[in-house]
Amino acid sequence: MLSTRKSALAGSLVLGAGLLLAPTVPTAAADTRDAQACPGDPYYTVERIKTTYEPIGSTAGKRNAASSTSRLTYALATTVSKATAWSVELGGSMEFAVATVEAKAGVEVTKSVERGRTVTNWMDVPGGKYGYTTPKIQRSTYVIEKWMDKPNCSPKFMGNMGTLKAITAYPFFSECVSTGPCTPKP
């Protein structure tokens, strides 16, 4: 009977020791999990390169003959047409470029501006001073970059999709107030 108890105790110890062993994980499963965490789908970034202002009409101005500040109103006709331009490098349409810039840069892009349209601006001009204004567009130049994540999750630059010269403000009015004629800026 004593030997049966010893055998049962020895069997329990062996079984208990087996339960203390940690399960092993194959290394191939860890590598597969990392690759799935960073799929190779492309994504796009937008970089603004510069912003300029282009006139779309003539400068108008007049003197406030009153002794107090007055609101001067200008109704000006546009004299030129302007359009957003897309220079493609890796690919993509104008619609792709406009949608990407609007989404990533948070701006609204106007595709074109026609001549012969009337635009209105008003300015508060102190008494005895001149107020001048010029209708313009604001043009912002953006580069759309294509990126892809490597399996180790580090980014890889794939190239430029192209450059969008977008009309980002229309109409934009440059203004100046002075004791004599002046040139509206910007």
PDB file of C-alpha atoms in Angstrom:
ATOM      1  CA  MET A   1       0.000   0.000   0.000  1.00  0.00           C
ATOM      2  CA  LEU A   2       2.859   2.282   0.733  1.00  0.00           C
ATOM      3  CA  SER A   3       4.259   1.681  -2.730  1.00  0.00           C
ATOM      4  CA  THR A   4       0.875   2.547  -4.299  1.00  0.00           C
ATOM      5  CA  ARG A   5       0.860   5.874  -2.444  1.00  0.00           C
ATOM      6  CA  LYS A   6       4.421   6.579  -3.530  1.00  0.00           C
ATOM      7  CA  SER A   7       3.508   5.787  -7.149  1.00  0.00           C
ATOM      8  CA  ALA A   8       0.436   8.034  -6.993  1.00  0.00           C
ATOM      9  CA  LEU A   9       2.486  10.883  -5.448  1.00  0.00           C
ATOM     10  CA  ALA A  10       5.212  10.499  -8.088  1.00  0.00           C
ATOM     11  CA  GLY A  11       2.589  10.516 -10.864  1.00  0.00           C
ATOM     12  CA  SER A  12       1.006  13.678  -9.439  1.00  0.00           C
ATOM     13  CA  LEU A  13       4.366  15.433  -9.297  1.00  0.00           C
ATOM     14  CA  VAL A  14       5.177  14.523 -12.909  1.00  0.00           C
ATOM     15  CA  LEU A  15       1.737  15.690 -14.115  1.00  0.00           C
ATOM     16  CA  GLY A  16       1.997  18.937 -12.092  1.00  0.00           C
ATOM     17  CA  ALA A  17       5.459  19.663 -13.493  1.00  0.00           C
ATOM     18  CA  GLY A  18       4.095  19.222 -17.022  1.00  0.00           C
ATOM     19  CA  LEU A  19       1.423  21.843 -16.396  1.00  0.00           C
ATOM     20  CA  LEU A  20       4.061  24.411 -15.364  1.00  0.00           C
ATOM     21  CA  LEU A  21       5.733  24.405 -18.799  1.00  0.00           C
ATOM     22  CA  ALA A  22       4.890  27.481 -20.938  1.00  0.00           C
ATOM     23  CA  PRO A  23       3.450  26.811 -24.385  1.00  0.00           C
ATOM     24  CA  THR A  24       5.740  27.702 -27.278  1.00  0.00           C
ATOM     25  CA  VAL A  25       4.757  30.116 -30.104  1.00  0.00           C
ATOM     26  CA  PRO A  26       6.237  29.539 -33.530  1.00  0.00           C
ATOM     27  CA  THR A  27       8.244  32.545 -34.778  1.00  0.00           C
ATOM     28  CA  ALA A  28       6.593  32.375 -38.203  1.00  0.00           C
ATOM     29  CA  ALA A  29       3.266  33.420 -36.618  1.00  0.00           C
ATOM     30  CA  ALA A  30       4.853  36.572 -35.164  1.00  0.00           C
ATOM     31  CA  ASP A  31       6.302  37.558 -38.587  1.00  0.00           C
ATOM     32  CA  THR A  32       2.953  36.998 -40.311  1.00  0.00           C
ATOM     33  CA  ARG A  33       1.184  39.158 -37.724  1.00  0.00           C
ATOM     34  CA  ASP A  34       3.607  42.089 -38.350  1.00  0.00           C
ATOM     35  CA  ALA A  35       3.093  41.901 -42.109  1.00  0.00           C
ATOM     36  CA  GLN A  36      -0.680  42.028 -41.676  1.00  0.00           C
ATOM     37  CA  ALA A  37      -0.407  45.020 -39.314  1.00  0.00           C
ATOM     38  CA  CYS A  38       1.067  47.241 -42.095  1.00  0.00           C
ATOM     39  CA  PRO A  39      -0.447  46.320 -45.433  1.00  0.00           C
ATOM     40  CA  GLY A  40       1.155  47.763 -48.546  1.00  0.00           C
ATOM     41  CA  ASP A  41      -1.802  49.938 -49.590  1.00  0.00           C
ATOM     42  CA  PRO A  42      -0.711  53.322 -51.005  1.00  0.00           C
ATOM     43  CA  TYR A  43      -1.658  56.594 -49.317  1.00  0.00           C
ATOM     44  CA  TYR A  44      -1.221  60.226 -50.286  1.00  0.00           C
ATOM     45  CA  THR A  45       0.095  63.345 -48.586  1.00  0.00           C
ATOM     46  CA  VAL A  46      -0.267  66.963 -49.722  1.00  0.00           C
ATOM     47  CA  GLU A  47       2.463  69.604 -49.393  1.00  0.00           C
ATOM     48  CA  ARG A  48       1.723  73.272 -50.071  1.00  0.00           C
ATOM     49  CA  ILE A  49       4.644  74.814 -51.957  1.00  0.00           C
ATOM     50  CA  LYS A  50       3.571  78.458 -52.332  1.00  0.00           C
ATOM     51  CA  THR A  51       0.652  80.891 -52.489  1.00  0.00           C
ATOM     52  CA  THR A  52       0.380  83.740 -55.003  1.00  0.00           C
ATOM     53  CA  TYR A  53      -2.235  86.326 -56.015  1.00  0.00           C
ATOM     54  CA  GLU A  54      -3.209  87.020 -59.634  1.00  0.00           C
ATOM     55  CA  PRO A  55      -5.354  89.962 -60.810  1.00  0.00           C
ATOM     56  CA  ILE A  56      -8.584  89.156 -62.640  1.00  0.00           C
ATOM     57  CA  GLY A  57      -9.704  92.764 -63.156  1.00  0.00           C
ATOM     58  CA  SER A  58      -8.635  96.383 -63.116  1.00  0.00           C
ATOM     59  CA  THR A  59      -7.797  98.410 -60.008  1.00  0.00           C
ATOM     60  CA  ALA A  60     -10.460 100.883 -58.941  1.00  0.00           C
ATOM     61  CA  GLY A  61     -10.240 103.653 -56.395  1.00  0.00           C
ATOM     62  CA  LYS A  62     -11.624 106.949 -55.294  1.00  0.00           C
ATOM     63  CA  ARG A  63     -11.242 109.605 -52.662  1.00  0.00           C
ATOM     64  CA  ASN A  64     -13.590 109.851 -49.716  1.00  0.00           C
ATOM     65  CA  ALA A  65     -14.509 113.544 -49.863  1.00  0.00           C
ATOM     66  CA  ALA A  66     -16.397 113.405 -46.550  1.00  0.00           C
ATOM     67  CA  SER A  67     -14.787 114.423 -43.281  1.00  0.00           C
ATOM     68  CA  SER A  68     -15.693 111.141 -41.579  1.00  0.00           C
ATOM     69  CA  THR A  69     -15.125 107.484 -42.467  1.00  0.00           C
ATOM     70  CA  SER A  70     -17.360 106.252 -45.260  1.00  0.00           C
ATOM     71  CA  ARG A  71     -17.969 102.881 -46.822  1.00  0.00           C
ATOM     72  CA  LEU A  72     -16.905 102.916 -50.474  1.00  0.00           C
ATOM     73  CA  THR A  73     -18.394 100.163 -52.656  1.00  0.00           C
ATOM     74  CA  TYR A  74     -16.831  98.898 -55.879  1.00  0.00           C
ATOM     75  CA  ALA A  75     -18.526  96.739 -58.520  1.00  0.00           C
ATOM     76  CA  LEU A  76     -15.818  95.477 -60.865  1.00  0.00           C
ATOM     77  CA  ALA A  77     -15.977  93.277 -63.969  1.00  0.00           C
ATOM     78  CA  THR A  78     -13.447  90.472 -64.310  1.00  0.00           C
ATOM     79  CA  THR A  79     -11.297  90.903 -67.421  1.00  0.00           C
ATOM     80  CA  VAL A  80      -9.485  87.539 -67.616  1.00  0.00           C
ATOM     81  CA  SER A  81     -10.267  83.850 -67.195  1.00  0.00           C
ATOM     82  CA  LYS A  82      -8.235  81.686 -64.817  1.00  0.00           C
ATOM     83  CA  ALA A  83      -8.257  77.936 -64.207  1.00  0.00           C
ATOM     84  CA  THR A  84      -6.880  75.402 -61.750  1.00  0.00           C
ATOM     85  CA  ALA A  85      -4.094  73.432 -63.464  1.00  0.00           C
ATOM     86  CA  TRP A  86      -2.917  69.833 -62.880  1.00  0.00           C
ATOM     87  CA  SER A  87       0.567  68.678 -63.962  1.00  0.00           C
ATOM     88  CA  VAL A  88       0.559  64.891 -63.735  1.00  0.00           C
ATOM     89  CA  GLU A  89       3.709  62.865 -62.965  1.00  0.00           C
ATOM     90  CA  LEU A  90       2.842  59.353 -61.660  1.00  0.00           C
ATOM     91  CA  GLY A  91      -0.842  59.501 -62.553  1.00  0.00           C
ATOM     92  CA  GLY A  92      -4.275  60.575 -61.465  1.00  0.00           C
ATOM     93  CA  SER A  93      -6.920  62.831 -62.944  1.00  0.00           C
ATOM     94  CA  MET A  94      -7.771  66.455 -62.182  1.00  0.00           C
ATOM     95  CA  GLU A  95     -10.739  65.175 -60.130  1.00  0.00           C
ATOM     96  CA  PHE A  96      -8.395  62.969 -58.060  1.00  0.00           C
ATOM     97  CA  ALA A  97      -6.032  65.925 -57.450  1.00  0.00           C
ATOM     98  CA  VAL A  98      -8.803  68.361 -56.451  1.00  0.00           C
ATOM     99  CA  ALA A  99     -10.490  65.831 -54.136  1.00  0.00           C
ATOM    100  CA  THR A 100      -7.163  64.913 -52.491  1.00  0.00           C
ATOM    101  CA  VAL A 101      -6.153  68.546 -51.888  1.00  0.00           C
ATOM    102  CA  GLU A 102      -9.604  69.475 -50.552  1.00  0.00           C
ATOM    103  CA  ALA A 103      -9.604  66.506 -48.157  1.00  0.00           C
ATOM    104  CA  LYS A 104      -5.987  66.709 -46.960  1.00  0.00           C
ATOM    105  CA  ALA A 105      -5.419  70.505 -46.944  1.00  0.00           C
ATOM    106  CA  GLY A 106      -8.942  71.479 -45.839  1.00  0.00           C
ATOM    107  CA  VAL A 107      -9.431  74.047 -48.619  1.00  0.00           C
ATOM    108  CA  GLU A 108     -12.063  74.491 -51.292  1.00  0.00           C
ATOM    109  CA  VAL A 109     -10.745  74.513 -54.848  1.00  0.00           C
ATOM    110  CA  THR A 110     -12.420  76.568 -57.593  1.00  0.00           C
ATOM    111  CA  LYS A 111     -11.820  74.918 -60.969  1.00  0.00           C
ATOM    112  CA  SER A 112     -12.194  78.052 -63.134  1.00  0.00           C
ATOM    113  CA  VAL A 113     -13.068  81.742 -63.117  1.00  0.00           C
ATOM    114  CA  GLU A 114     -14.646  83.312 -66.202  1.00  0.00           C
ATOM    115  CA  ARG A 115     -14.146  86.850 -67.443  1.00  0.00           C
ATOM    116  CA  GLY A 116     -17.055  89.256 -67.657  1.00  0.00           C
ATOM    117  CA  ARG A 117     -18.432  88.517 -64.182  1.00  0.00           C
ATOM    118  CA  THR A 118     -19.160  91.355 -61.766  1.00  0.00           C
ATOM    119  CA  VAL A 119     -17.563  91.129 -58.327  1.00  0.00           C
ATOM    120  CA  THR A 120     -18.238  93.576 -55.504  1.00  0.00           C
ATOM    121  CA  ASN A 121     -16.040  94.830 -52.691  1.00  0.00           C
ATOM    122  CA  TRP A 122     -16.509  97.490 -50.039  1.00  0.00           C
ATOM    123  CA  MET A 123     -13.985  99.323 -47.906  1.00  0.00           C
ATOM    124  CA  ASP A 124     -14.231 101.662 -44.921  1.00  0.00           C
ATOM    125  CA  VAL A 125     -12.098 104.678 -45.901  1.00  0.00           C
ATOM    126  CA  PRO A 126     -11.336 107.553 -43.510  1.00  0.00           C
ATOM    127  CA  GLY A 127     -12.352 111.090 -44.536  1.00  0.00           C
ATOM    128  CA  GLY A 128     -10.005 112.759 -47.021  1.00  0.00           C
ATOM    129  CA  LYS A 129      -8.218 109.466 -47.892  1.00  0.00           C
ATOM    130  CA  TYR A 130      -8.177 107.324 -51.050  1.00  0.00           C
ATOM    131  CA  GLY A 131      -9.277 103.708 -51.125  1.00  0.00           C
ATOM    132  CA  TYR A 132      -8.138 101.345 -53.903  1.00  0.00           C
ATOM    133  CA  THR A 133      -9.007  97.713 -54.585  1.00  0.00           C
ATOM    134  CA  THR A 134      -8.101  95.054 -57.156  1.00  0.00           C
ATOM    135  CA  PRO A 135     -10.039  91.793 -57.690  1.00  0.00           C
ATOM    136  CA  LYS A 136      -7.728  88.767 -57.667  1.00  0.00           C
ATOM    137  CA  ILE A 137      -7.605  85.042 -57.193  1.00  0.00           C
ATOM    138  CA  GLN A 138      -5.485  83.310 -54.583  1.00  0.00           C
ATOM    139  CA  ARG A 139      -3.563  80.451 -56.183  1.00  0.00           C
ATOM    140  CA  SER A 140      -1.934  77.800 -53.992  1.00  0.00           C
ATOM    141  CA  THR A 141       0.469  75.236 -55.432  1.00  0.00           C
ATOM    142  CA  TYR A 142       0.346  71.740 -53.929  1.00  0.00           C
ATOM    143  CA  VAL A 143       2.427  68.608 -54.559  1.00  0.00           C
ATOM    144  CA  ILE A 144       0.614  65.311 -54.008  1.00  0.00           C
ATOM    145  CA  GLU A 145       3.013  62.604 -52.807  1.00  0.00           C
ATOM    146  CA  LYS A 146       2.424  58.845 -52.961  1.00  0.00           C
ATOM    147  CA  TRP A 147       3.612  56.702 -50.023  1.00  0.00           C
ATOM    148  CA  MET A 148       3.376  53.035 -49.069  1.00  0.00           C
ATOM    149  CA  ASP A 149       4.127  51.228 -45.802  1.00  0.00           C
ATOM    150  CA  LYS A 150       6.759  48.484 -45.898  1.00  0.00           C
ATOM    151  CA  PRO A 151       6.022  45.205 -44.060  1.00  0.00           C
ATOM    152  CA  ASN A 152       8.002  46.539 -41.063  1.00  0.00           C
ATOM    153  CA  CYS A 153       5.624  49.567 -40.941  1.00  0.00           C
ATOM    154  CA  SER A 154       8.200  52.141 -42.104  1.00  0.00           C
ATOM    155  CA  PRO A 155       6.995  54.530 -44.844  1.00  0.00           C
ATOM    156  CA  LYS A 156       8.382  54.340 -48.372  1.00  0.00           C
ATOM    157  CA  PHE A 157       8.175  57.334 -50.753  1.00  0.00           C
ATOM    158  CA  MET A 158       6.877  56.158 -54.138  1.00  0.00           C
ATOM    159  CA  GLY A 159       7.062  59.516 -55.977  1.00  0.00           C
ATOM    160  CA  ASN A 160       4.955  62.568 -56.787  1.00  0.00           C
ATOM    161  CA  MET A 161       1.534  62.045 -58.296  1.00  0.00           C
ATOM    162  CA  GLY A 162       1.766  65.589 -59.666  1.00  0.00           C
ATOM    163  CA  THR A 163       1.389  69.301 -58.924  1.00  0.00           C
ATOM    164  CA  LEU A 164      -1.942  71.127 -58.540  1.00  0.00           C
ATOM    165  CA  LYS A 165      -1.973  74.897 -59.056  1.00  0.00           C
ATOM    166  CA  ALA A 166      -5.319  75.459 -57.376  1.00  0.00           C
ATOM    167  CA  ILE A 167      -7.535  78.525 -57.164  1.00  0.00           C
ATOM    168  CA  THR A 168      -8.168  78.555 -53.402  1.00  0.00           C
ATOM    169  CA  ALA A 169      -9.887  81.953 -53.007  1.00  0.00           C
ATOM    170  CA  TYR A 170     -12.166  83.756 -55.455  1.00  0.00           C
ATOM    171  CA  PRO A 171     -12.753  86.600 -55.505  1.00  0.00           C
ATOM    172  CA  PHE A 172      -9.923  87.853 -53.352  1.00  0.00           C
ATOM    173  CA  PHE A 173      -9.574  91.644 -53.012  1.00  0.00           C
ATOM    174  CA  SER A 174      -6.294  93.437 -52.489  1.00  0.00           C
ATOM    175  CA  GLU A 175      -6.756  96.836 -50.859  1.00  0.00           C
ATOM    176  CA  CYS A 176      -4.889  99.964 -49.827  1.00  0.00           C
ATOM    177  CA  VAL A 177      -5.828 103.240 -48.127  1.00  0.00           C
ATOM    178  CA  SER A 178      -3.608 106.304 -48.481  1.00  0.00           C
ATOM    179  CA  THR A 179      -3.501 110.097 -48.785  1.00  0.00           C
ATOM    180  CA  GLY A 180      -2.849 109.653 -52.511  1.00  0.00           C
ATOM    181  CA  PRO A 181      -2.902 106.915 -55.168  1.00  0.00           C
ATOM    182  CA  CYS A 182      -1.565 103.553 -53.935  1.00  0.00           C
ATOM    183  CA  THR A 183      -1.112 100.013 -55.189  1.00  0.00           C
ATOM    184  CA  PRO A 184      -3.263  97.358 -53.470  1.00  0.00           C
ATOM    185  CA  LYS A 185      -1.312  94.508 -51.834  1.00  0.00           C
ATOM    186  CA  PRO A 186      -0.903  91.609 -51.904  1.00  0.00           C
TER     187      PRO A 186
END
